[in-house]
Amino acid sequence: MATVQTNIVREFRDLDLNFNVHPVRKDINKHTGNLAVINSIKNLVSLNEGEKFFSADIGGKIRSLLFENIDELVADRIKKEIEYIIANYEPRVMQPVDNITVNPNYDLNSFTVIIEFRIVNALQPIKVTFQLMQIR
């Protein structure tokens, strides 16, 4: 009895949400591979519950936490909220997420977020760093 083993690699694609136009194709740019997943995570983290039309349950409470006092307790709540968002709304990330670090930045009145994760069907871990701060 013979067995056939195939390796199917799936390429992830998302639209560029800045709606930048490709200079040659005159079409909206797309993000592929790791960049598509990274941008999706950033968008999910910045999305409030109820903001996405027809999917009101998608999103989190991170924006409201940014108006709390900057301290370690709020940083821990933000970390747990990011874990919840990635686990429930981003199926392209292998669970559990390797590491999430949220550090308060008292001088800038913001939080520095570092997320280390692996994408499904990918070998290398990815590390993403971004700032969360109040917009108003």
Coordinates of C-alpha atoms in Angstrom, one line a residue:
M1 CA 0.0 0.0 0.0
A2 CA 1.5 3.3 -1.1
T3 CA 1.0 6.6 0.7
V4 CA 1.2 9.9 -1.0
Q5 CA 2.3 12.9 1.0
T6 CA 1.8 16.4 -0.2
N7 CA 2.7 19.7 1.2
I8 CA 0.1 22.3 0.5
V9 CA 1.3 25.8 1.3
R10 CA -1.5 28.3 1.5
E11 CA -0.7 31.9 0.7
F12 CA -2.6 34.4 2.8
R13 CA -3.9 37.6 1.1
D14 CA -5.6 40.7 2.4
L15 CA -6.4 44.1 0.9
D16 CA -4.4 47.1 1.8
L17 CA -6.8 49.0 4.0
N18 CA -5.1 52.3 3.1
F19 CA -6.5 51.7 -0.4
N20 CA -3.2 52.6 -2.1
V21 CA -3.4 52.0 -5.8
H22 CA -0.8 49.9 -7.6
P23 CA 1.0 52.1 -10.2
V24 CA 0.9 49.6 -13.0
R25 CA -2.3 47.6 -12.5
K26 CA -4.3 50.6 -11.3
D27 CA -5.9 48.3 -8.7
I28 CA -5.9 48.3 -4.9
N29 CA -2.7 46.9 -3.5
K30 CA -2.8 43.6 -1.5
H31 CA -0.8 42.3 1.3
T32 CA 0.4 38.7 1.1
G33 CA 2.0 36.2 3.4
N34 CA 3.2 37.3 6.8
L35 CA 2.4 41.0 6.2
A36 CA -1.3 40.1 5.7
V37 CA -1.5 38.4 9.1
I38 CA 0.5 41.1 10.8
N39 CA -1.9 43.8 9.5
S40 CA -4.9 41.8 10.4
I41 CA -3.7 41.5 14.0
K42 CA -3.1 45.2 14.2
N43 CA -6.5 46.0 12.8
L44 CA -8.2 43.6 15.2
V45 CA -6.4 45.1 18.2
S46 CA -7.6 48.6 17.2
L47 CA -11.2 47.5 16.5
N48 CA -13.9 48.1 19.1
E49 CA -16.8 45.8 19.7
G50 CA -19.7 46.8 17.5
E51 CA -17.6 48.8 14.9
K52 CA -17.6 46.1 12.2
F53 CA -20.8 46.1 10.2
F54 CA -22.7 42.8 10.2
S55 CA -20.2 41.3 12.7
A56 CA -20.8 43.4 15.8
D57 CA -19.1 40.8 18.1
I58 CA -15.7 41.1 16.5
G59 CA -13.3 43.4 18.3
G60 CA -12.2 44.2 21.9
K61 CA -12.2 46.7 24.6
I62 CA -8.6 47.9 24.2
R63 CA -9.4 51.4 23.2
S64 CA -11.4 52.0 26.4
L65 CA -8.5 50.7 28.4
L66 CA -6.2 53.3 26.9
F67 CA -8.1 56.0 28.8
E68 CA -7.3 54.4 32.2
N69 CA -4.3 55.3 34.3
I70 CA -1.1 54.0 32.8
D71 CA 0.1 51.2 35.1
E72 CA 1.0 47.5 35.2
L73 CA -2.6 46.4 36.0
V74 CA -3.9 48.1 32.8
A75 CA -1.0 46.6 30.8
D76 CA -2.0 43.2 32.1
R77 CA -5.6 43.7 31.1
I78 CA -4.6 44.8 27.6
K79 CA -2.4 41.7 27.3
K80 CA -5.3 39.4 28.2
E81 CA -7.6 41.3 25.8
I82 CA -5.1 40.9 22.9
E83 CA -4.8 37.1 23.7
Y84 CA -8.6 36.8 23.6
I85 CA -8.8 38.7 20.3
I86 CA -6.1 36.7 18.5
A87 CA -7.5 33.4 19.8
N88 CA -11.0 34.1 18.7
Y89 CA -10.7 36.2 15.6
E90 CA -7.4 35.3 13.8
P91 CA -7.4 31.6 12.7
R92 CA -4.2 32.0 10.8
V93 CA -2.2 32.3 14.0
M94 CA -1.2 29.1 15.7
Q95 CA -2.5 28.8 19.3
P96 CA -1.4 29.5 21.9
V97 CA 0.5 32.7 21.0
D98 CA 4.2 32.4 21.9
N99 CA 4.5 35.6 23.9
I100 CA 2.7 38.9 24.4
T101 CA 4.4 41.7 26.2
V102 CA 2.7 45.0 27.1
N103 CA 4.9 47.7 28.6
P104 CA 3.6 51.0 29.9
N105 CA 5.4 54.0 28.5
Y106 CA 4.8 56.7 31.1
D107 CA 6.6 59.5 29.1
L108 CA 4.5 59.1 26.0
N109 CA 1.3 58.1 27.8
S110 CA 1.1 54.9 25.7
F111 CA 1.8 51.2 25.8
T112 CA 4.4 49.3 23.8
V113 CA 3.1 45.9 22.6
I114 CA 5.3 43.1 21.5
I115 CA 3.6 40.0 20.1
E116 CA 5.6 36.9 19.1
F117 CA 3.6 34.2 17.2
R118 CA 3.7 31.6 14.5
I119 CA 1.6 31.5 11.4
V120 CA -0.1 28.2 10.4
N121 CA 2.0 26.4 7.9
A122 CA 5.1 28.6 8.6
L123 CA 8.3 27.6 10.3
Q124 CA 9.7 30.9 11.5
P125 CA 8.3 32.9 14.4
I126 CA 7.2 36.4 13.8
K127 CA 7.7 39.3 16.2
V128 CA 5.5 42.5 15.9
T129 CA 6.0 45.7 17.9
F130 CA 3.6 48.6 17.9
Q131 CA 2.4 51.4 20.1
L132 CA -1.1 51.8 21.6
M133 CA -2.0 55.3 22.6
Q134 CA -5.1 57.5 23.0
I135 CA -6.4 59.1 19.9
R136 CA -8.6 61.9 21.4

